[in-house]
Amino acid sequence: MPQLPLDVFSRGSSEPQPLAVSHSGRRSSVLLCNPAAHARGIQPGISVAAARALAHDLIIQPRDLNAERAALHALAAWSYQFSSQVSLYPPDALLLEVQGSFTLFGGWPALLDKVRCGLAGLGYLTRLAGAPTPLAALSLARCNSEQHIEAHQQLAAALSPLPVSVLDWEQVLIDRLDGMGVRQLGDLLRLPRDGLARRFGQQSLLYLDRMLGRCPHPQELYQPPQTFRRRLQLPAEVGQAQALLFALQRLLLELCGWLGGQGAGVQRVDVCLQHREQRVTRVSLETRKPGRDSEQLTSLFRERLERLELPLPVIEVELCADEVLALDADSPDLFGSSGKPERLNLLDHLRARLGDGAVTGISAVAEHRPEYAWRYTDPGDSRTDNNGRQRPLWLLSVARPLKTRNGRPQLHGELQLETGRERIESGWWDGKDVARDYYIATNPAGSSYWVYRELTGEQGWYLQGVFE
Amino acid sequence: MSLDHLLQRADVWRGGRLTAAASAVPSGYSELDTLLPGGGWPQGALTEILMPRQGIGALRLLMPALAQLSHDDRWICWVAPPHIPYAPALVSAGVDLSRVLLVHPGARQDGLWAVEQSLRSGNCSAVLAWPTLDDAGVMRRLQLAAEAGDALGFLFRAERFAKRPSPAALRIQLDTHTDGNLSVSILKRRGGWAAGPVHLDTSLQYGALALHSRATTAAGCFQPRQQ
């Protein structure tokens, strides 16, 4: 990742604002800058003061080695979906053993495509190279030579044009090579082995042997963490909640890649928006089923953020998923991004925007009093008690008093009562007792209603429901 | 063979993908079905139900179809109903309540949004809504959403909207016939002229209890007999 120091900042925003990363040393100069800064004439190497003079709105971030380290670890966790053998090569490289993954992903070009697109989605510029040995692949990638060398025999020829500076050797050794006129790996590989061992040590010889595959190169394998917790520092303060979606999407893609490697899903995602002065805003999302579809999660968070009022601008976004669940074998997104994305779960979608209480199911309740013979439930969680009586499809939430004329109930004209009175007397035990005579009634226009007359007190008429 | 190649094969069926659906769901009223293209309520389309007033049986008209659809594993979604859909009555009509989803949006804009999402999601077999807005653009969006989600979209609207153009695939107008039955006129249908009216006895759909068991002594019958 040739731009990792820059990418850790620039990936948080879609704004093409000029951005530069400065050396953390005492003489402050520009280490890397984005295209917007480049367009203003800012180059790596110029002083920070000069850069500021060229672009007043330039954002300068001092290099953050901790953020780079965290990013490398996060990318290793993300890469785990493509290979279970991932190694860290700090400060800016990752090594994946992918031979075993070719069958699953459809060969080198298809795999390369997936990895490259995935990493671009996360906001990282990458150079990808493949070779039979770890050191050869790393050397090619570091030299921006995006080759795929398949056979050991081709290694020497492919590596020969690379500069010796690509080696992970101490600077004195590189300088010594330079003094000898050895500029390219090809020159180095032509030197006699015994002389090389004498002047540069056995370690150097071993390095070259490993690079060319003459001896094995055991790797220290990366173990992904068990929970997900990632921060993303925003290049500039963000005051609009919706503008956070871009950064959040990056983190959700990381999360889903990591889940892919774990063969797992999440049901709850917590987002912590960091403001200045240690203040935070928390946003959580829960779904009905565990999943790892980043598009769905992004879509759900979009709804949430549309409704969110930020008390203060946000400087950092943190995403956590502490509880990881095994995905059902029949989960449609088992196929990951390779297939058609699963249709968005409607319930999650509605709840994200309207709130949890706005989506319910409905259940019948074994109860004589009509207003208690039903209740809202969780969707899908219903009972179907039925007393066999005729009931209207609409129930009024509160029974409405009816006007009467000459003692006869009126609703858009005089109501005609059907035969078949139903007396309901119940509820003496809970103080909400009722004593009513229910009738089906029809008005002159032909509308049918469910009405009752109180048997006590004023003996008033009420509208309870509509036979729609 | 890689997973990708395997999935591209035509003979590989994948769960989660909708199979081609029938183009219509029978209404349960044969007189009506003969007038409807495909023999029922159009699937993946909007049906507009125009009614002069409430209480004439617009919901009862749908109950046989909704009862049928509730055996599907998709939701029957009611967005912002004007009253509480009464669970005991739905059970009587044969609707499986566990498939009934109620959405209670706060604002009208949220209501339309919820209707569109529900139609589009593919998670709903039917979506019922009572829009008061007269906006051809919105109606067009809903029609497209119903197509995308292969849902039956039922929009209950006031009769005055009958004169307005509408992108709905089916438009019917309801009224009460003199014999107390429901009168259904077809204002618009796919591949056909306006038709009807047909007179349907919706009360029969309940089986045991008939709704129109009106007393013969109509004039003074409000005074109930003492039992």
XYZ file of C-alpha atoms in Angstrom:
695
model
C 0.000 0.000 0.000
C 2.185 2.795 -1.278
C -0.035 5.569 0.128
C -0.967 4.075 3.460
C 0.043 7.167 5.520
C -2.269 9.264 3.336
C -5.030 6.695 2.933
C -5.624 6.357 6.659
C -6.841 9.966 6.577
C -8.277 10.413 3.111
C -10.512 7.346 3.253
C -12.792 9.005 5.782
C -14.198 11.578 3.392
C -15.529 11.765 -0.127
C -14.732 15.489 -0.286
C -11.959 16.256 -2.735
C -10.419 18.783 -0.361
C -6.622 19.184 -0.560
C -5.028 16.912 2.004
C -1.400 16.282 2.879
C 0.392 14.156 5.417
C 3.536 15.623 6.931
C 6.596 13.832 8.296
C 6.443 13.326 11.992
C 10.068 14.499 12.299
C 11.202 17.955 13.388
C 11.737 19.412 9.915
C 8.187 19.428 8.797
C 7.715 18.575 5.153
C 5.038 16.982 3.047
C 5.288 13.197 2.888
C 2.290 12.463 0.674
C -0.601 14.458 -0.718
C -3.872 13.714 -2.472
C -4.698 14.642 -6.091
C -6.555 17.801 -5.012
C -3.410 19.031 -3.243
C -1.282 17.923 -6.141
C -3.399 20.009 -8.498
C -2.439 23.091 -6.434
C 1.221 22.413 -7.000
C 1.932 20.644 -3.732
C 4.565 17.917 -4.033
C 5.941 15.429 -1.575
C 9.092 16.905 -0.065
C 8.153 20.573 0.008
C 7.917 22.251 3.391
C 4.612 22.447 5.196
C 4.818 26.249 5.215
C 5.217 26.304 1.430
C 2.339 23.864 1.036
C 0.076 26.076 3.142
C 0.966 29.041 1.015
C -0.073 27.136 -2.103
C -3.459 26.062 -0.740
C -5.180 27.920 2.104
C -7.760 25.224 2.597
C -5.135 22.486 2.747
C -5.659 20.022 5.553
C -2.345 18.876 6.959
C -2.245 15.838 9.176
C 0.962 14.746 10.877
C 1.759 11.149 10.008
C 0.029 8.758 12.372
C 2.012 5.558 12.713
C -0.487 4.102 15.153
C -3.301 4.578 12.681
C -1.206 2.933 9.968
C -0.470 -0.027 12.204
C -4.136 -0.365 13.100
C -5.073 -0.134 9.423
C -2.631 -2.881 8.524
C -4.087 -5.143 11.190
C -7.612 -4.335 10.059
C -6.723 -5.146 6.477
C -5.200 -8.428 7.566
C -8.466 -9.257 9.347
C -10.400 -8.245 6.255
C -8.129 -10.338 3.984
C -8.833 -13.400 6.046
C -11.926 -13.976 3.880
C -9.618 -14.764 0.947
C -7.006 -16.838 2.729
C -6.515 -18.295 6.153
C -2.772 -17.694 5.846
C -2.198 -13.980 6.193
C 1.048 -12.401 7.394
C 1.814 -8.815 8.326
C 4.736 -7.085 6.677
C 4.842 -3.725 8.401
C 4.729 -0.901 7.756
C 2.621 -1.175 4.639
C 2.388 -4.695 3.212
C 0.332 -7.832 3.673
C 1.101 -11.306 2.457
C -1.623 -13.804 1.580
C -1.122 -17.425 0.651
C -3.675 -17.679 -2.153
C -2.776 -20.851 -4.058
C -5.336 -22.747 -2.031
C -8.017 -20.136 -2.698
C -7.870 -20.215 -6.485
C -10.408 -23.001 -6.820
C -12.885 -21.196 -4.622
C -12.525 -17.785 -6.206
C -11.979 -18.741 -9.821
C -8.255 -18.314 -10.365
C -5.784 -15.494 -10.060
C -7.498 -12.836 -12.228
C -10.863 -13.257 -10.509
C -9.300 -13.290 -7.061
C -7.131 -10.293 -7.867
C -10.199 -8.439 -9.035
C -12.089 -9.177 -5.836
C -9.209 -8.133 -3.609
C -8.509 -4.977 -5.562
C -12.161 -3.889 -5.680
C -12.573 -4.708 -2.027
C -9.564 -2.678 -0.988
C -10.589 0.235 -3.190
C -13.975 0.129 -1.466
C -12.207 0.375 1.854
C -10.341 3.443 0.579
C -6.841 2.083 0.049
C -4.614 2.368 -2.970
C -2.917 -0.967 -3.522
C -0.276 -2.649 -5.600
C -0.899 -6.365 -5.913
C 1.679 -8.847 -7.061
C 1.799 -12.609 -6.938
C 4.769 -14.949 -6.854
C 5.674 -18.434 -5.601
C 7.702 -16.983 -2.698
C 6.690 -14.354 -0.140
C 9.758 -12.146 -0.616
C 9.442 -12.139 -4.392
C 5.783 -11.111 -4.210
C 6.600 -8.361 -1.707
C 9.494 -7.063 -3.805
C 7.375 -6.890 -6.937
C 4.536 -5.123 -5.134
C 6.891 -2.594 -3.540
C 8.270 -1.746 -6.962
C 4.754 -1.194 -8.353
C 5.285 -4.187 -10.583
C 1.878 -5.838 -10.547
C 2.944 -9.146 -11.994
C 1.871 -12.650 -11.325
C 4.802 -15.036 -11.506
C 3.586 -18.600 -11.535
C 6.765 -20.709 -11.689
C 9.966 -20.693 -9.632
C 12.044 -20.721 -12.833
C 10.655 -17.336 -13.857
C 11.525 -15.677 -10.558
C 15.102 -14.638 -11.239
C 14.199 -13.044 -14.565
C 11.256 -11.169 -13.064
C 13.218 -9.896 -10.076
C 16.402 -8.914 -11.905
C 15.311 -5.410 -13.005
C 14.227 -4.405 -9.484
C 16.479 -1.989 -7.554
C 18.387 -3.416 -4.570
C 16.701 -0.840 -2.344
C 13.642 -3.101 -2.361
C 15.409 -5.548 -0.020
C 14.575 -5.451 3.685
C 18.248 -5.100 4.483
C 20.002 -2.706 6.765
C 20.858 0.573 5.099
C 24.644 -0.050 5.496
C 24.359 -3.177 3.407
C 22.349 -1.395 0.721
C 24.959 1.383 0.711
C 27.732 -1.183 0.438
C 25.997 -2.750 -2.583
C 25.691 0.680 -4.112
C 29.389 1.261 -3.552
C 30.122 -1.950 -5.408
C 28.067 -0.788 -8.352
C 25.336 -3.308 -7.635
C 22.118 -1.428 -8.434
C 19.677 -4.112 -9.494
C 18.764 -7.480 -8.043
C 20.041 -9.057 -11.227
C 23.536 -7.767 -10.446
C 23.272 -9.084 -6.922
C 22.108 -12.538 -7.978
C 25.097 -12.875 -10.306
C 27.600 -12.433 -7.427
C 29.290 -15.661 -6.227
C 27.523 -17.172 -3.200
C 30.557 -17.644 -0.996
C 31.712 -14.079 -1.519
C 28.219 -12.802 -0.823
C 28.031 -14.794 2.401
C 31.421 -13.481 3.512
C 30.744 -9.808 2.818
C 27.033 -9.579 3.647
C 26.546 -12.419 6.112
C 24.717 -15.763 6.013
C 21.447 -13.955 6.686
C 21.658 -12.125 3.360
C 22.266 -15.365 1.511
C 19.324 -16.967 3.258
C 17.173 -13.963 2.267
C 18.044 -14.413 -1.400
C 17.532 -18.195 -1.224
C 14.104 -17.678 0.296
C 13.252 -15.067 -2.289
C 14.122 -17.468 -5.123
C 12.447 -20.407 -3.445
C 15.647 -22.368 -2.875
C 14.744 -22.859 0.749
C 11.410 -22.632 2.616
C 10.299 -19.414 4.239
C 8.045 -20.052 7.233
C 5.624 -17.234 7.935
C 4.275 -15.912 11.165
C 0.550 -16.195 10.599
C -1.849 -13.488 11.574
C -4.728 -14.416 13.845
C -7.812 -12.239 13.417
C -9.396 -10.846 16.583
C -12.586 -12.288 18.018
C -14.493 -9.024 18.114
C -14.552 -6.050 15.818
C -13.604 -2.551 16.941
C -12.341 0.023 14.479
C -11.911 3.771 14.515
C -11.743 6.059 11.567
C -10.408 9.528 12.063
C -12.078 12.009 9.757
C -9.787 14.321 7.782
C -12.044 17.262 8.632
C -14.873 17.804 11.123
C -18.275 16.697 9.886
C -21.394 18.545 11.005
C -24.021 16.730 8.960
C -24.973 13.242 10.119
C -25.607 12.068 6.571
C -22.080 13.034 5.538
C -20.817 10.423 7.996
C -22.254 7.647 5.899
C -19.228 7.612 3.632
C -16.819 6.920 6.479
C -19.261 4.534 8.073
C -19.562 2.571 4.867
C -15.797 2.069 4.827
C -15.973 0.604 8.307
C -18.976 -1.547 7.475
C -17.103 -2.993 4.507
C -14.209 -3.782 6.837
C -16.604 -5.366 9.289
C -18.269 -7.521 6.661
C -14.928 -8.628 5.214
C -13.809 -9.634 8.671
C -17.091 -11.488 9.231
C -16.584 -13.237 5.910
C -13.250 -14.528 7.172
C -14.911 -15.743 10.358
C -17.820 -17.369 8.534
C -20.000 -15.373 10.874
C -22.540 -12.604 11.011
C -23.694 -9.885 13.373
C -27.073 -8.900 14.638
C -26.021 -5.769 16.439
C -23.640 -3.030 15.381
C -22.722 -0.097 17.605
C -21.412 3.146 16.248
C -19.788 5.738 18.427
C -19.445 9.233 16.986
C -16.683 11.128 18.700
C -17.081 14.892 19.076
C -14.636 17.382 20.468
C -14.224 17.603 24.236
C -14.685 13.862 24.728
C -18.378 14.021 23.934
C -19.889 11.124 22.045
C -23.100 10.211 20.251
C -24.007 6.547 20.087
C -26.051 4.900 17.368
C -26.903 1.215 17.493
C -28.535 -1.033 15.001
C -30.096 -4.417 15.566
C -31.355 -6.713 12.872
C -33.687 -9.662 13.055
C -31.218 -12.150 11.710
C -27.448 -12.243 11.852
C -25.923 -11.184 8.562
C -22.866 -9.711 6.916
C -24.197 -7.861 3.923
C -22.482 -4.472 3.915
C -25.027 -3.012 1.490
C -27.865 -3.856 3.810
C -26.107 -2.487 6.850
C -25.171 0.675 4.996
C -28.736 1.103 3.876
C -30.023 0.675 7.426
C -27.529 3.168 8.792
C -28.503 5.610 6.045
C -32.013 5.605 7.447
C -30.688 6.092 10.951
C -28.378 8.935 10.048
C -31.106 10.754 8.128
C -32.931 11.068 11.428
C -29.948 11.948 13.557
C -29.311 15.464 14.835
C -25.688 15.958 15.736
C -25.106 18.118 18.828
C -21.539 18.893 17.692
C -19.388 18.157 14.649
C -17.860 14.687 14.537
C -14.120 14.115 14.404
C -13.948 10.344 14.578
C -16.208 7.370 13.869
C -15.865 4.109 15.741
C -17.653 0.910 14.833
C -17.960 -2.063 17.178
C -19.428 -5.509 16.875
C -18.902 -7.423 20.083
C -21.262 -10.287 19.560
C -20.504 -12.461 16.585
C -22.961 -15.151 15.615
C -22.633 -18.165 13.410
C -24.538 -17.684 10.202
C -27.277 -20.176 9.452
C -26.313 -22.553 6.700
C -29.387 -21.421 4.780
C -28.560 -17.735 5.028
C -28.894 -16.369 1.539
C -25.759 -14.249 1.891
C -23.651 -17.317 2.429
C -22.525 -16.666 -1.104
C -21.199 -13.293 -0.056
C -20.794 -10.657 -2.696
C -20.415 -13.197 -5.475
C -24.135 -13.490 -6.057
C -27.194 -11.350 -6.146
C -27.479 -9.451 -2.891
C -30.199 -10.632 -0.578
C -33.296 -8.520 -0.638
C -33.211 -6.067 2.185
C -35.024 -7.307 5.241
C -38.110 -5.125 5.323
C -38.542 -5.199 9.084
C -35.011 -3.988 9.745
C -35.438 -1.320 7.131
C -38.741 -0.006 8.504
C -37.523 -0.055 12.094
C -34.307 1.742 11.238
C -36.292 4.708 9.988
C -39.592 4.634 11.866
C -38.431 3.262 15.220
C -38.930 -0.146 16.783
C -42.470 0.515 17.995
C -43.733 1.498 14.558
C -43.737 -2.041 13.215
C -45.920 -4.677 14.871
C -47.875 -7.805 14.324
C -51.352 -8.409 15.641
C -52.786 -11.179 17.752
C -56.172 -12.338 18.888
C -56.715 -12.667 22.644
C -59.219 -14.958 24.332
C -61.287 -12.255 25.984
C -64.960 -11.300 25.959
C -64.529 -7.552 26.007
C -64.047 -6.588 22.353
C -61.453 -3.921 23.052
C -59.258 -6.480 24.841
C -59.766 -9.328 22.371
C -56.685 -8.323 20.397
C -53.247 -6.887 21.007
C -50.182 -5.748 19.147
C -47.345 -8.279 19.113
C -43.946 -8.715 17.648
C -44.372 -9.405 13.947
C -44.996 -13.093 13.342
C -45.803 -13.791 16.990
C -49.579 -14.186 16.934
C -52.315 -16.261 18.493
C -55.452 -17.054 16.611
C -58.132 -17.352 19.284
C -61.536 -17.014 17.768
C -64.874 -17.198 19.511
C -66.753 -17.800 16.272
C -68.807 -14.634 16.606
C -69.162 -12.201 13.788
C -66.777 -9.318 14.218
C -65.999 -6.232 12.130
C -62.645 -5.922 10.351
C -62.139 -2.433 11.765
C -62.104 -1.774 15.484
C -62.103 1.806 16.692
C -59.240 2.426 19.078
C -61.694 4.255 21.342
C -65.422 3.629 21.077
C -67.137 6.742 19.777
C -70.362 8.036 21.373
C -73.221 8.144 18.889
C -75.817 10.880 18.689
C -79.370 9.732 19.176
C -82.648 11.064 17.916
C -85.792 9.913 19.642
C -83.633 7.383 21.418
C -82.374 5.954 18.119
C -78.643 5.934 17.316
C -77.527 8.014 14.332
C -74.508 7.761 12.055
C -74.921 9.513 8.704
C -78.607 8.926 9.104
C -80.573 6.648 11.346
C -79.010 3.299 12.094
C -81.051 0.185 11.547
C -80.203 -2.577 13.965
C -79.856 -6.088 12.678
C -81.488 -8.852 14.661
C -79.202 -10.794 16.916
C -78.197 -8.895 19.976
C -74.992 -10.009 21.652
C -74.744 -9.239 25.341
C -71.248 -8.851 26.701
C -70.853 -8.570 30.462
C -67.351 -9.122 31.657
C -64.350 -7.731 33.454
C -65.783 -7.342 36.970
C -62.458 -8.745 38.299
C -60.175 -6.019 37.019
C -62.363 -2.967 37.522
C -62.779 -2.403 33.785
C -66.063 -4.190 33.719
C -68.434 -3.757 30.838
C -72.117 -4.481 30.425
C -73.209 -3.873 26.861
C -75.575 -5.036 24.176
C -73.878 -5.230 20.789
C -75.651 -4.906 17.448
C -74.769 -4.852 13.795
C -76.270 -1.665 12.404
C -76.680 -0.252 8.926
C -77.256 3.339 7.932
C -79.361 4.536 4.956
C -76.297 4.674 2.680
C -75.620 0.989 3.298
C -72.599 1.215 5.608
C -72.471 -1.418 8.322
C -71.244 -0.754 11.819
C -70.776 -2.527 15.092
C -72.466 -0.521 17.827
C -73.351 -1.123 21.442
C -75.607 0.264 24.080
C -74.444 0.611 27.649
C -76.624 -1.412 29.992
C -75.677 0.797 32.928
C -75.429 4.522 33.640
C -76.654 6.758 30.809
C -77.363 3.763 28.567
C -75.643 5.587 25.728
C -74.944 4.268 22.227
C -71.385 3.824 20.978
C -69.652 2.963 17.720
C -67.181 0.115 18.312
C -66.242 -1.015 14.828
C -66.863 -0.856 11.108
C -67.847 -3.806 8.938
C -65.548 -2.766 6.140
C -14.970 -25.544 -10.961
C -15.161 -22.364 -8.934
C -18.149 -21.241 -6.932
C -18.737 -18.375 -9.334
C -18.897 -20.655 -12.326
C -21.132 -23.028 -10.507
C -23.573 -20.271 -9.637
C -23.779 -19.147 -13.229
C -25.089 -22.507 -14.363
C -28.707 -22.375 -15.370
C -29.546 -25.590 -13.593
C -28.367 -24.344 -10.212
C -31.265 -23.109 -8.130
C -30.457 -20.647 -5.392
C -32.510 -20.110 -2.282
C -33.665 -16.550 -1.750
C -34.427 -16.057 -5.408
C -38.059 -15.632 -6.287
C -39.550 -18.117 -8.629
C -41.728 -16.832 -11.422
C -45.058 -16.013 -9.836
C -48.544 -16.435 -11.130
C -49.747 -13.240 -12.690
C -52.917 -12.996 -10.617
C -54.351 -14.121 -7.300
C -58.001 -15.236 -7.458
C -60.281 -12.846 -5.607
C -62.458 -15.690 -4.395
C -65.503 -14.262 -6.209
C -65.943 -16.087 -9.490
C -68.171 -13.365 -11.004
C -65.411 -10.869 -10.405
C -62.537 -13.158 -11.413
C -63.998 -13.666 -14.870
C -63.693 -9.926 -15.445
C -60.153 -9.626 -14.152
C -57.204 -10.288 -16.483
C -55.466 -13.447 -15.345
C -58.522 -14.338 -13.277
C -57.794 -12.370 -10.128
C -56.044 -9.489 -8.420
C -52.963 -8.574 -10.481
C -49.698 -9.722 -8.966
C -46.751 -7.304 -8.966
C -49.078 -4.368 -9.576
C -51.249 -1.763 -7.918
C -54.981 -2.202 -7.508
C -56.873 0.949 -6.709
C -60.111 0.512 -4.797
C -62.327 3.580 -4.975
C -65.119 3.777 -2.462
C -67.834 6.302 -1.709
C -67.731 5.786 2.058
C -66.535 3.347 4.645
C -68.450 0.398 5.991
C -69.538 -1.022 2.641
C -67.208 -4.014 2.631
C -64.054 -2.955 0.798
C -61.869 -5.058 3.102
C -64.221 -8.031 3.033
C -63.785 -8.028 -0.722
C -60.086 -8.761 -0.225
C -60.377 -11.296 2.560
C -60.474 -14.497 0.452
C -57.328 -13.390 -1.385
C -55.585 -12.248 1.801
C -56.490 -15.508 3.533
C -54.933 -17.329 0.611
C -51.830 -15.132 0.599
C -51.338 -15.521 4.341
C -50.275 -19.111 3.710
C -47.356 -17.666 1.765
C -44.255 -16.982 3.850
C -44.359 -13.302 2.993
C -45.968 -10.477 4.972
C -49.340 -8.942 4.414
C -48.418 -5.407 5.272
C -50.946 -2.794 6.406
C -49.477 0.674 6.322
C -51.230 3.261 8.486
C -54.717 1.682 8.480
C -57.484 4.151 9.448
C -58.653 1.876 12.277
C -57.336 -1.160 14.102
C -57.519 -4.292 11.928
C -59.523 -6.434 14.313
C -57.720 -9.685 14.947
C -60.811 -11.856 15.723
C -62.434 -10.808 12.436
C -59.266 -11.549 10.473
C -59.109 -14.983 12.063
C -62.754 -15.589 11.093
C -61.910 -14.641 7.541
C -59.198 -17.290 7.523
C -56.193 -14.972 7.623
C -53.102 -16.353 9.341
C -52.315 -13.515 11.753
C -48.671 -14.459 12.014
C -48.204 -13.101 8.485
C -49.858 -9.758 9.249
C -47.542 -6.806 9.602
C -48.743 -3.410 10.775
C -46.734 -0.283 10.121
C -47.565 2.836 12.113
C -45.596 5.685 10.582
C -45.619 9.065 12.266
C -45.748 11.445 9.339
C -47.526 11.111 5.991
C -44.245 11.189 4.126
C -43.082 8.230 6.205
C -46.290 6.455 5.307
C -45.664 6.700 1.587
C -42.066 5.744 2.120
C -43.151 2.660 4.081
C -45.642 1.677 1.363
C -42.978 1.938 -1.293
C -40.395 0.032 0.745
C -42.867 -2.705 1.605
C -43.931 -3.129 -2.007
C -40.367 -3.092 -3.264
C -38.813 -5.291 -0.588
C -40.024 -8.596 -1.948
C -40.849 -9.462 1.673
C -44.569 -8.758 1.228
C -47.195 -10.706 -0.688
C -49.657 -7.835 -0.316
C -49.483 -4.239 0.877
C -52.597 -2.344 1.942
C -52.582 1.431 2.154
C -54.994 4.344 2.395
C -53.235 7.225 0.666
C -54.964 10.594 0.722
C -52.439 12.235 -1.544
C -53.171 12.868 -5.204
C -49.795 12.718 -6.874
C -49.334 10.834 -10.131
C -45.560 10.688 -9.585
C -45.988 8.938 -6.259
C -48.496 6.502 -7.735
C -46.103 5.709 -10.546
C -43.333 4.991 -8.034
C -45.614 2.691 -6.090
C -46.606 0.818 -9.243
C -42.938 0.299 -10.094
C -42.199 -0.781 -6.525
C -44.999 -3.351 -6.685
C -43.502 -4.707 -9.905
C -40.028 -4.863 -8.393
C -41.219 -6.645 -5.257
C -43.793 -8.870 -6.964
C -46.390 -7.674 -4.474
C -50.104 -7.004 -4.659
C -50.536 -3.355 -3.798
C -54.050 -2.386 -2.690
C -54.726 1.305 -2.398
C -58.022 2.317 -0.822
C -59.022 5.747 -1.991
C -61.978 8.064 -1.951
C -64.370 7.917 -4.880
C -63.482 11.443 -5.974
C -60.133 10.164 -7.279
C -61.952 8.090 -9.916
C -61.704 10.900 -12.466
C -57.957 11.233 -11.988
C -55.608 9.311 -14.254
C -53.758 6.574 -12.419
C -50.909 4.221 -13.284
C -52.539 1.409 -11.279
C -52.964 -1.799 -13.284
C -56.476 -2.276 -11.961
C -59.001 0.290 -10.751
C -62.311 -0.724 -9.305
C -65.130 1.353 -7.903
C -67.320 0.080 -5.106
C -70.822 0.909 -4.079
C -73.690 -0.643 -2.194
C -76.274 -2.293 -4.360
C -79.924 -1.896 -3.443
C -80.079 -5.526 -2.304
C -77.309 -4.812 0.182
C -74.673 -6.616 -1.852
C -71.427 -5.011 -2.895
C -71.401 -3.526 -6.364
C -68.024 -3.647 -8.112
C -67.347 -1.682 -11.317
C -64.084 -2.062 -13.187
C -62.832 1.335 -14.327
C -59.522 0.139 -15.714
C -57.911 -3.220 -16.303
C -55.060 -4.504 -18.391
C -56.077 -5.589 -21.868
C -59.731 -4.727 -21.517
C -62.396 -2.037 -21.389
C -64.203 -0.893 -18.319
C -66.644 -3.540 -17.148
C -69.226 -4.368 -14.584
C -70.760 -3.735 -12.284
C -71.013 -7.145 -10.691
C -72.887 -7.634 -7.460
C -71.118 -9.717 -4.888
C -72.429 -11.136 -1.669
C -69.365 -10.580 0.452
C -71.132 -11.743 3.588
C -71.078 -15.336 2.389
C -67.347 -15.376 2.699
C -67.719 -15.573 6.443
C -69.519 -18.855 6.299
C -71.711 -19.457 9.304
C -72.916 -15.960 10.017
C -74.516 -13.913 7.307
C -74.133 -10.194 7.607
C -77.349 -9.202 5.896
C -79.755 -11.044 8.131
C -81.808 -7.912 8.294
C -84.951 -8.012 10.307
C -88.097 -8.118 8.298
C -89.745 -5.514 10.449
C -87.269 -2.949 9.288
C -89.038 0.176 10.403
C -89.054 -0.185 14.127
C -86.450 -2.778 14.691
C -83.937 -0.644 16.606
C -85.816 -1.544 19.762
C -84.300 -4.925 20.467
C -86.349 -7.753 21.723
C -85.582 -8.732 25.252
C -84.081 -12.167 25.403
